[in-house]
């Protein structure tokens, strides 16, 4: 099936026995081979969430195959090959309200005015889609505290992008889950920091947070939403990967995404309490071993995907984040604002990020783990400065 075509390059996708394979034709076929090799390696080595009939769902992070949103994902990959910057994923903070008091919250210091209105958020969605985004992610705070979240999810053009939402599970009631499903929400990502109430509630700073997460997962599954258990891996829980996976299996989630704790927000002064290179290898090996098995949820480990073996850091190159008050950041974990959507179009700010010296080239791994980058741009933020800090 043809999924991409221009005068110099044509891409076809085939699905055999639940495995996706891309091949190319045209003058740019040879230079396209390295990126296609990486994509095909991921597709070939790892299990999808679902494969049946004429549809394949590889991950909650990837549009269903085939489909126009998936075609746009391939177009974004080709744009990257041609050194064109496309914000594959645009995450939007829709509120700073949250019942939790997480000790590692990356958004705790977001300031700068009232939260974006629904019409303002819909304007951001339009501009992101115009830039080529194929994944709109609603973030917070706790997104479920916005009663109009289903309307926002419905607004996303499903011919162009999938819509997902992060949540702690708070407010993800039966009725909210059904409303999100009816609005065309593709997946919800329910955050878990511990495998039991004691460890999770301590990290979340609130008794009952674990119960909310489990309840939210069950309600979302009952509504037939795709469910991703989103685990922020830290020195506290790196030894619990098997326990997280067992919990995910017991609950019946579709995917378990492993992110890494970032020294930002309330965790800004904990640079010595992040995962190590050895931990990254453990997470990578865990993903590969789990995804060789046909049963159970798939695992997506971002320190591996955003590492030197695959695609490198996405911040400011493949990802962009808009805070609940309109500031535009390279990603949700980088406290540097390049402008505000209330005063400038997203396209203008996106180009500004690409012109900045820190984001002109590629980066082999998360830049917020790069001590040189942190020393130059993060540690230089003046004490008492409004956050996120506006890059001049």
Tab-separated table of C-alpha atoms in Angstrom:
chain	number	residue	atom	x	y	z
A	1	UNK	CA	0.000	0.000	0.000
A	2	UNK	CA	1.379	3.416	-0.985
A	3	UNK	CA	1.653	5.685	2.073
A	4	UNK	CA	3.910	8.458	0.806
A	5	UNK	CA	4.743	9.858	-2.595
A	6	UNK	CA	6.635	12.786	-4.042
A	7	UNK	CA	8.622	13.114	-7.284
A	8	UNK	CA	11.777	11.736	-5.637
A	9	UNK	CA	10.509	9.174	-3.166
A	10	UNK	CA	7.674	6.676	-2.856
A	11	UNK	CA	7.003	4.579	0.234
A	12	UNK	CA	4.945	1.419	0.474
A	13	UNK	CA	3.800	-0.409	3.591
A	14	UNK	CA	2.944	-4.080	3.848
A	15	UNK	CA	1.587	-6.036	6.816
A	16	UNK	CA	2.364	-9.759	7.034
A	17	UNK	CA	1.574	-11.922	10.072
A	18	UNK	CA	1.150	-8.849	12.250
A	19	UNK	CA	4.483	-7.343	11.173
A	20	UNK	CA	4.865	-4.028	9.354
A	21	UNK	CA	7.469	-3.556	6.629
A	22	UNK	CA	8.269	-0.353	4.723
A	23	UNK	CA	10.041	-0.236	1.374
A	24	UNK	CA	10.984	2.659	-0.872
A	25	UNK	CA	11.286	3.595	-4.536
A	26	UNK	CA	12.720	6.626	-6.316
A	27	UNK	CA	15.843	8.765	-6.436
A	28	UNK	CA	15.894	9.278	-2.649
A	29	UNK	CA	15.412	5.582	-1.923
A	30	UNK	CA	19.080	5.047	-1.087
A	31	UNK	CA	19.458	7.931	1.413
A	32	UNK	CA	16.118	6.907	2.952
A	33	UNK	CA	17.363	3.433	3.774
A	34	UNK	CA	18.972	4.253	7.181
A	35	UNK	CA	15.774	5.709	8.655
A	36	UNK	CA	13.636	2.971	7.088
A	37	UNK	CA	16.000	0.370	8.513
A	38	UNK	CA	15.470	1.776	12.024
A	39	UNK	CA	11.690	1.880	11.605
A	40	UNK	CA	11.549	-1.623	10.123
A	41	UNK	CA	13.773	-2.952	12.911
A	42	UNK	CA	11.325	-1.691	15.519
A	43	UNK	CA	8.339	-3.089	13.620
A	44	UNK	CA	10.029	-6.444	12.995
A	45	UNK	CA	11.426	-7.100	16.481
A	46	UNK	CA	8.469	-6.070	18.599
A	47	UNK	CA	4.894	-7.109	19.100
A	48	UNK	CA	2.017	-4.794	18.217
A	49	UNK	CA	-0.908	-4.074	20.521
A	50	UNK	CA	-3.352	-5.563	18.038
A	51	UNK	CA	-3.241	-7.215	14.637
A	52	UNK	CA	-6.361	-8.473	12.957
A	53	UNK	CA	-8.140	-8.270	9.647
A	54	UNK	CA	-7.030	-5.196	7.745
A	55	UNK	CA	-5.927	-3.156	10.784
A	56	UNK	CA	-2.820	-3.126	12.910
A	57	UNK	CA	-2.358	-1.063	16.078
A	58	UNK	CA	1.331	-1.111	16.874
A	59	UNK	CA	1.384	1.314	19.821
A	60	UNK	CA	-0.667	3.972	21.571
A	61	UNK	CA	2.019	6.375	20.261
A	62	UNK	CA	1.461	5.452	16.600
A	63	UNK	CA	-1.723	5.926	14.529
A	64	UNK	CA	-3.524	2.792	13.358
A	65	UNK	CA	-2.231	1.143	10.197
A	66	UNK	CA	-3.438	1.758	7.525
A	67	UNK	CA	-4.891	5.249	7.849
A	68	UNK	CA	-4.340	8.848	6.853
A	69	UNK	CA	-2.880	9.759	10.252
A	70	UNK	CA	-0.314	6.961	9.817
A	71	UNK	CA	0.507	8.338	6.368
A	72	UNK	CA	1.205	11.684	8.040
A	73	UNK	CA	3.522	9.931	10.494
A	74	UNK	CA	5.511	8.513	7.578
A	75	UNK	CA	5.586	11.966	5.989
A	76	UNK	CA	7.032	13.341	9.232
A	77	UNK	CA	9.735	10.651	9.194
A	78	UNK	CA	10.648	11.565	5.626
A	79	UNK	CA	10.688	15.250	6.576
A	80	UNK	CA	13.207	14.420	9.304
A	81	UNK	CA	15.305	12.600	6.720
A	82	UNK	CA	15.232	15.720	4.530
A	83	UNK	CA	16.189	17.901	7.540
A	84	UNK	CA	12.735	19.471	7.748
A	85	UNK	CA	11.356	19.943	11.241
A	86	UNK	CA	7.874	18.608	11.923
A	87	UNK	CA	6.381	18.524	15.442
A	88	UNK	CA	5.241	14.884	15.316
A	89	UNK	CA	3.707	15.220	18.768
A	90	UNK	CA	2.178	18.383	20.143
A	91	UNK	CA	1.322	18.139	23.831
A	92	UNK	CA	-0.957	20.770	25.330
A	93	UNK	CA	-1.290	21.537	29.007
A	94	UNK	CA	-5.003	22.226	29.409
A	95	UNK	CA	-4.988	22.971	33.144
A	96	UNK	CA	-2.651	23.364	36.085
A	97	UNK	CA	-5.305	22.163	38.503
A	98	UNK	CA	-4.395	18.838	40.095
A	99	UNK	CA	-5.407	16.963	43.258
A	100	UNK	CA	-1.925	15.498	43.660
A	101	UNK	CA	1.273	16.943	45.047
A	102	UNK	CA	3.832	14.795	43.224
A	103	UNK	CA	7.359	15.105	44.548
A	104	UNK	CA	8.705	14.845	40.980
A	105	UNK	CA	6.143	17.068	39.213
A	106	UNK	CA	7.726	18.697	36.152
A	107	UNK	CA	4.953	21.252	35.719
A	108	UNK	CA	4.782	22.531	39.280
A	109	UNK	CA	6.480	25.837	38.481
A	110	UNK	CA	4.459	26.809	35.394
A	111	UNK	CA	3.230	30.361	35.861
A	112	UNK	CA	2.126	33.248	33.695
A	113	UNK	CA	-1.622	33.802	33.748
A	114	UNK	CA	-4.961	32.096	33.282
A	115	UNK	CA	-5.282	28.657	31.744
A	116	UNK	CA	-6.016	28.470	28.044
A	117	UNK	CA	-9.677	28.559	27.047
A	118	UNK	CA	-11.147	25.821	24.914
A	119	UNK	CA	-11.190	28.077	21.869
A	120	UNK	CA	-7.511	28.922	22.417
A	121	UNK	CA	-6.673	25.222	22.732
A	122	UNK	CA	-8.601	24.472	19.552
A	123	UNK	CA	-6.594	27.193	17.820
A	124	UNK	CA	-3.360	25.506	18.946
A	125	UNK	CA	-4.667	22.174	17.635
A	126	UNK	CA	-5.409	23.709	14.220
A	127	UNK	CA	-1.944	25.245	13.938
A	128	UNK	CA	-0.233	22.042	15.129
A	129	UNK	CA	-2.074	20.001	12.518
A	130	UNK	CA	-1.059	22.529	9.870
A	131	UNK	CA	2.574	21.951	10.894
A	132	UNK	CA	2.211	18.187	10.403
A	133	UNK	CA	1.467	16.893	13.897
A	134	UNK	CA	-0.063	13.421	13.926
A	135	UNK	CA	-0.405	13.053	17.725
A	136	UNK	CA	-2.197	15.587	19.925
A	137	UNK	CA	-1.615	14.874	23.598
A	138	UNK	CA	-3.615	16.568	26.358
A	139	UNK	CA	-1.578	17.152	29.500
A	140	UNK	CA	-1.824	18.978	32.810
A	141	UNK	CA	-2.026	19.261	35.796
A	142	UNK	CA	-4.798	16.709	35.711
A	143	UNK	CA	-6.604	16.934	32.336
A	144	UNK	CA	-9.695	15.151	33.681
A	145	UNK	CA	-10.420	18.258	35.754
A	146	UNK	CA	-11.439	19.994	32.511
A	147	UNK	CA	-15.077	19.050	31.923
A	148	UNK	CA	-14.683	20.079	28.290
A	149	UNK	CA	-11.874	17.580	27.584
A	150	UNK	CA	-14.229	15.372	25.513
A	151	UNK	CA	-15.066	18.382	23.326
A	152	UNK	CA	-11.356	19.066	22.822
A	153	UNK	CA	-10.740	15.421	21.900
A	154	UNK	CA	-13.643	15.535	19.469
A	155	UNK	CA	-12.185	18.670	17.841
A	156	UNK	CA	-9.012	16.835	16.752
A	157	UNK	CA	-9.345	15.893	13.068
A	158	UNK	CA	-8.953	12.093	13.199
A	159	UNK	CA	-8.008	12.055	9.516
A	160	UNK	CA	-4.863	13.926	10.531
A	161	UNK	CA	-3.985	12.913	14.091
A	162	UNK	CA	-4.748	10.674	17.026
A	163	UNK	CA	-5.783	12.248	20.334
A	164	UNK	CA	-4.458	10.968	23.663
A	165	UNK	CA	-4.458	12.220	27.234
A	166	UNK	CA	-2.264	11.828	30.274
A	167	UNK	CA	-4.017	11.341	33.599
A	168	UNK	CA	-3.358	10.254	37.163
A	169	UNK	CA	-6.703	8.449	37.008
A	170	UNK	CA	-8.368	11.110	39.146
A	171	UNK	CA	-11.639	12.078	37.483
A	172	UNK	CA	-11.463	9.261	34.925
A	173	UNK	CA	-14.889	8.037	35.921
A	174	UNK	CA	-17.096	5.649	33.966
A	175	UNK	CA	-18.969	8.582	32.446
A	176	UNK	CA	-15.794	10.498	31.542
A	177	UNK	CA	-14.235	7.394	29.965
A	178	UNK	CA	-17.341	6.814	27.856
A	179	UNK	CA	-17.452	10.479	26.835
A	180	UNK	CA	-13.805	10.343	25.760
A	181	UNK	CA	-14.398	7.155	23.761
A	182	UNK	CA	-17.420	8.712	22.031
A	183	UNK	CA	-15.301	11.797	21.260
A	184	UNK	CA	-12.759	9.656	19.413
A	185	UNK	CA	-10.018	9.656	22.032
A	186	UNK	CA	-7.438	7.096	20.891
A	187	UNK	CA	-5.755	6.300	24.213
A	188	UNK	CA	-5.307	7.429	27.806
A	189	UNK	CA	-1.976	7.268	29.648
A	190	UNK	CA	-2.476	6.545	33.329
A	191	UNK	CA	0.586	7.397	35.420
A	192	UNK	CA	1.876	4.972	38.036
A	193	UNK	CA	4.974	5.524	40.174
A	194	UNK	CA	4.596	2.492	42.425
A	195	UNK	CA	3.075	-0.968	42.276
A	196	UNK	CA	1.131	-0.546	45.509
A	197	UNK	CA	-0.696	2.182	47.384
A	198	UNK	CA	2.123	2.818	49.826
A	199	UNK	CA	4.825	3.575	47.246
A	200	UNK	CA	2.594	5.292	44.701
A	201	UNK	CA	0.718	7.507	47.153
A	202	UNK	CA	3.990	8.630	48.736
A	203	UNK	CA	5.310	9.798	45.347
A	204	UNK	CA	1.962	11.444	44.531
A	205	UNK	CA	1.681	13.173	47.877
A	206	UNK	CA	-1.916	12.092	48.382
A	207	UNK	CA	-3.624	9.123	50.013
A	208	UNK	CA	-5.956	7.473	47.513
A	209	UNK	CA	-3.911	8.282	44.401
A	210	UNK	CA	-3.184	4.595	43.707
A	211	UNK	CA	-6.858	3.700	44.037
A	212	UNK	CA	-7.711	6.482	41.566
A	213	UNK	CA	-5.151	5.173	39.062
A	214	UNK	CA	-6.462	1.611	39.220
A	215	UNK	CA	-10.069	2.768	39.010
A	216	UNK	CA	-9.260	5.022	36.046
A	217	UNK	CA	-7.552	2.168	34.198
A	218	UNK	CA	-10.526	-0.120	34.734
A	219	UNK	CA	-13.026	2.532	33.635
A	220	UNK	CA	-11.036	3.289	30.491
A	221	UNK	CA	-10.751	-0.389	29.585
A	222	UNK	CA	-14.470	-0.877	30.152
A	223	UNK	CA	-15.123	2.013	27.731
A	224	UNK	CA	-12.905	0.257	25.128
A	225	UNK	CA	-10.217	2.936	25.173
A	226	UNK	CA	-6.613	1.965	24.575
A	227	UNK	CA	-4.797	2.201	27.928
A	228	UNK	CA	-1.112	2.918	28.416
A	229	UNK	CA	0.369	2.540	31.901
A	230	UNK	CA	2.865	5.418	32.006
A	231	UNK	CA	5.704	4.733	34.442
A	232	UNK	CA	8.303	7.372	35.291
A	233	UNK	CA	11.335	5.250	36.102
A	234	UNK	CA	13.508	6.525	38.947
A	235	UNK	CA	16.101	5.076	41.340
A	236	UNK	CA	13.090	4.426	43.594
A	237	UNK	CA	11.359	1.959	41.262
A	238	UNK	CA	13.966	0.745	38.731
A	239	UNK	CA	14.000	-2.631	40.497
A	240	UNK	CA	10.228	-3.000	40.118
A	241	UNK	CA	9.970	-3.370	36.323
A	242	UNK	CA	8.745	-6.966	36.553
A	243	UNK	CA	6.212	-5.946	39.211
A	244	UNK	CA	4.881	-3.124	37.026
A	245	UNK	CA	4.559	-5.538	34.142
A	246	UNK	CA	2.710	-8.092	36.268
A	247	UNK	CA	0.323	-5.368	37.417
A	248	UNK	CA	-0.238	-4.269	33.821
A	249	UNK	CA	-0.947	-7.859	32.797
A	250	UNK	CA	-3.403	-8.354	35.650
A	251	UNK	CA	-5.249	-5.144	34.780
A	252	UNK	CA	-5.225	-5.858	31.046
A	253	UNK	CA	-3.597	-2.618	29.846
A	254	UNK	CA	-2.471	-2.480	26.222
A	255	UNK	CA	0.932	-0.881	26.698
A	256	UNK	CA	3.416	0.101	29.395
A	257	UNK	CA	5.493	3.179	28.577
A	258	UNK	CA	8.699	3.693	30.524
A	259	UNK	CA	9.959	7.260	30.781
A	260	UNK	CA	12.837	8.477	32.892
A	261	UNK	CA	12.650	10.874	35.812
A	262	UNK	CA	13.965	14.310	34.812
A	263	UNK	CA	15.583	16.831	37.154
A	264	UNK	CA	13.026	19.560	36.533
A	265	UNK	CA	10.181	21.206	38.452
A	266	UNK	CA	10.076	19.884	42.015
A	267	UNK	CA	12.894	17.503	41.088
A	268	UNK	CA	15.134	20.293	39.716
A	269	UNK	CA	17.707	19.999	42.495
A	270	UNK	CA	17.928	16.190	42.288
A	271	UNK	CA	20.379	15.780	39.415
A	272	UNK	CA	22.099	12.978	41.318
A	273	UNK	CA	18.791	11.109	41.716
A	274	UNK	CA	18.101	10.174	38.103
A	275	UNK	CA	18.645	6.904	36.303
A	276	UNK	CA	22.105	5.858	35.139
A	277	UNK	CA	23.398	4.551	31.807
A	278	UNK	CA	23.284	1.090	33.319
A	279	UNK	CA	19.624	1.663	34.175
A	280	UNK	CA	18.957	2.686	30.569
A	281	UNK	CA	20.485	-0.597	29.410
A	282	UNK	CA	18.278	-2.476	31.877
A	283	UNK	CA	15.179	-0.705	30.572
A	284	UNK	CA	16.201	-1.360	26.955
A	285	UNK	CA	16.772	-5.060	27.601
A	286	UNK	CA	13.474	-5.240	29.486
A	287	UNK	CA	11.580	-3.815	26.511
A	288	UNK	CA	13.251	-6.165	24.062
A	289	UNK	CA	12.696	-9.268	26.178
A	290	UNK	CA	9.026	-8.487	26.850
A	291	UNK	CA	8.230	-7.586	23.261
A	292	UNK	CA	9.609	-10.878	21.959
A	293	UNK	CA	6.699	-12.582	23.707
A	294	UNK	CA	3.363	-12.652	21.908
A	295	UNK	CA	1.170	-12.299	25.007
A	296	UNK	CA	0.753	-9.401	27.414
A	297	UNK	CA	1.026	-5.634	26.939
A	298	UNK	CA	3.825	-4.237	24.791
A	299	UNK	CA	6.530	-2.128	26.414
A	300	UNK	CA	7.798	1.169	25.020
A	301	UNK	CA	10.973	2.442	26.679
A	302	UNK	CA	11.667	6.051	25.766
A	303	UNK	CA	15.281	6.166	26.996
A	304	UNK	CA	15.902	3.529	24.293
A	305	UNK	CA	13.804	5.087	21.523
A	306	UNK	CA	15.251	8.528	22.224
A	307	UNK	CA	18.777	7.191	22.508
A	308	UNK	CA	21.671	6.946	20.043
A	309	UNK	CA	20.644	3.476	18.802
A	310	UNK	CA	17.407	4.828	17.330
A	311	UNK	CA	16.067	8.376	17.030
A	312	UNK	CA	17.771	10.597	19.616
A	313	UNK	CA	16.152	13.393	21.603
A	314	UNK	CA	12.806	14.579	20.203
A	315	UNK	CA	12.592	17.849	22.176
A	316	UNK	CA	12.326	20.868	19.891
A	317	UNK	CA	12.881	18.661	16.848
A	318	UNK	CA	9.994	16.195	16.858
A	319	UNK	CA	8.086	17.315	19.957
A	320	UNK	CA	6.677	20.617	21.127
A	321	UNK	CA	4.755	21.426	24.295
A	322	UNK	CA	2.308	24.246	25.023
A	323	UNK	CA	1.773	24.960	28.714
A	324	UNK	CA	-1.605	25.607	30.283
A	325	UNK	CA	-0.853	29.339	30.125
A	326	UNK	CA	0.317	29.317	26.497
A	327	UNK	CA	4.119	29.181	26.690
A	328	UNK	CA	5.772	27.029	24.024
A	329	UNK	CA	8.534	24.694	25.209
A	330	UNK	CA	10.727	22.209	23.307
A	331	UNK	CA	9.114	19.472	25.419
A	332	UNK	CA	7.136	19.238	28.638
A	333	UNK	CA	10.345	18.594	30.611
A	334	UNK	CA	12.397	21.549	29.345
A	335	UNK	CA	11.541	24.770	31.277
A	336	UNK	CA	12.518	27.146	28.447
A	337	UNK	CA	9.835	29.227	26.725
A	338	UNK	CA	10.352	30.395	23.148
A	339	UNK	CA	7.147	32.415	23.010
A	340	UNK	CA	3.455	32.341	23.873
A	341	UNK	CA	0.580	31.310	21.616
A	342	UNK	CA	-1.493	34.194	22.941
A	343	UNK	CA	0.845	36.680	21.292
A	344	UNK	CA	2.376	34.769	18.354
A	345	UNK	CA	1.324	31.920	16.028
A	346	UNK	CA	2.667	28.476	16.910
A	347	UNK	CA	4.407	28.264	13.523
A	348	UNK	CA	6.510	31.354	14.281
A	349	UNK	CA	7.546	30.014	17.693
A	350	UNK	CA	8.296	26.556	16.269
A	351	UNK	CA	10.667	28.132	13.727
A	352	UNK	CA	12.313	30.118	16.529
A	353	UNK	CA	13.071	26.911	18.425
A	354	UNK	CA	14.640	25.427	15.296
A	355	UNK	CA	16.847	28.489	14.867
A	356	UNK	CA	18.176	28.342	18.416
A	357	UNK	CA	21.735	27.066	18.756
A	358	UNK	CA	20.762	24.358	21.226
A	359	UNK	CA	18.221	22.821	18.807
A	360	UNK	CA	19.773	23.301	15.367
A	361	UNK	CA	21.463	19.917	15.346
A	362	UNK	CA	20.578	16.475	16.577
A	363	UNK	CA	21.085	15.068	20.076
A	364	UNK	CA	21.819	11.432	20.821
A	365	UNK	CA	19.815	11.331	24.039
A	366	UNK	CA	17.539	13.463	26.240
A	367	UNK	CA	19.090	16.929	26.401
A	368	UNK	CA	17.894	17.438	29.955
A	369	UNK	CA	20.307	14.624	30.909
A	370	UNK	CA	23.126	16.492	29.179
A	371	UNK	CA	25.131	18.303	31.866
A	372	UNK	CA	26.592	20.730	29.318
A	373	UNK	CA	23.119	21.730	28.148
A	374	UNK	CA	21.873	22.081	31.720
A	375	UNK	CA	24.878	24.190	32.728
A	376	UNK	CA	24.460	26.504	29.726
A	377	UNK	CA	20.677	26.880	29.709
A	378	UNK	CA	19.065	25.561	32.894
A	379	UNK	CA	21.494	26.477	35.669
A	380	UNK	CA	21.788	29.966	34.170
A	381	UNK	CA	18.108	30.698	34.885
A	382	UNK	CA	18.133	33.507	37.474
A	383	UNK	CA	16.821	32.716	40.934
A	384	UNK	CA	13.229	33.837	41.279
A	385	UNK	CA	12.684	34.045	37.495
A	386	UNK	CA	9.189	33.344	36.225
A	387	UNK	CA	8.901	29.778	34.959
A	388	UNK	CA	9.123	28.556	32.322
A	389	UNK	CA	12.010	30.923	31.621
A	390	UNK	CA	11.754	32.917	28.394
A	391	UNK	CA	14.787	32.372	26.165
A	392	UNK	CA	16.005	35.727	24.895
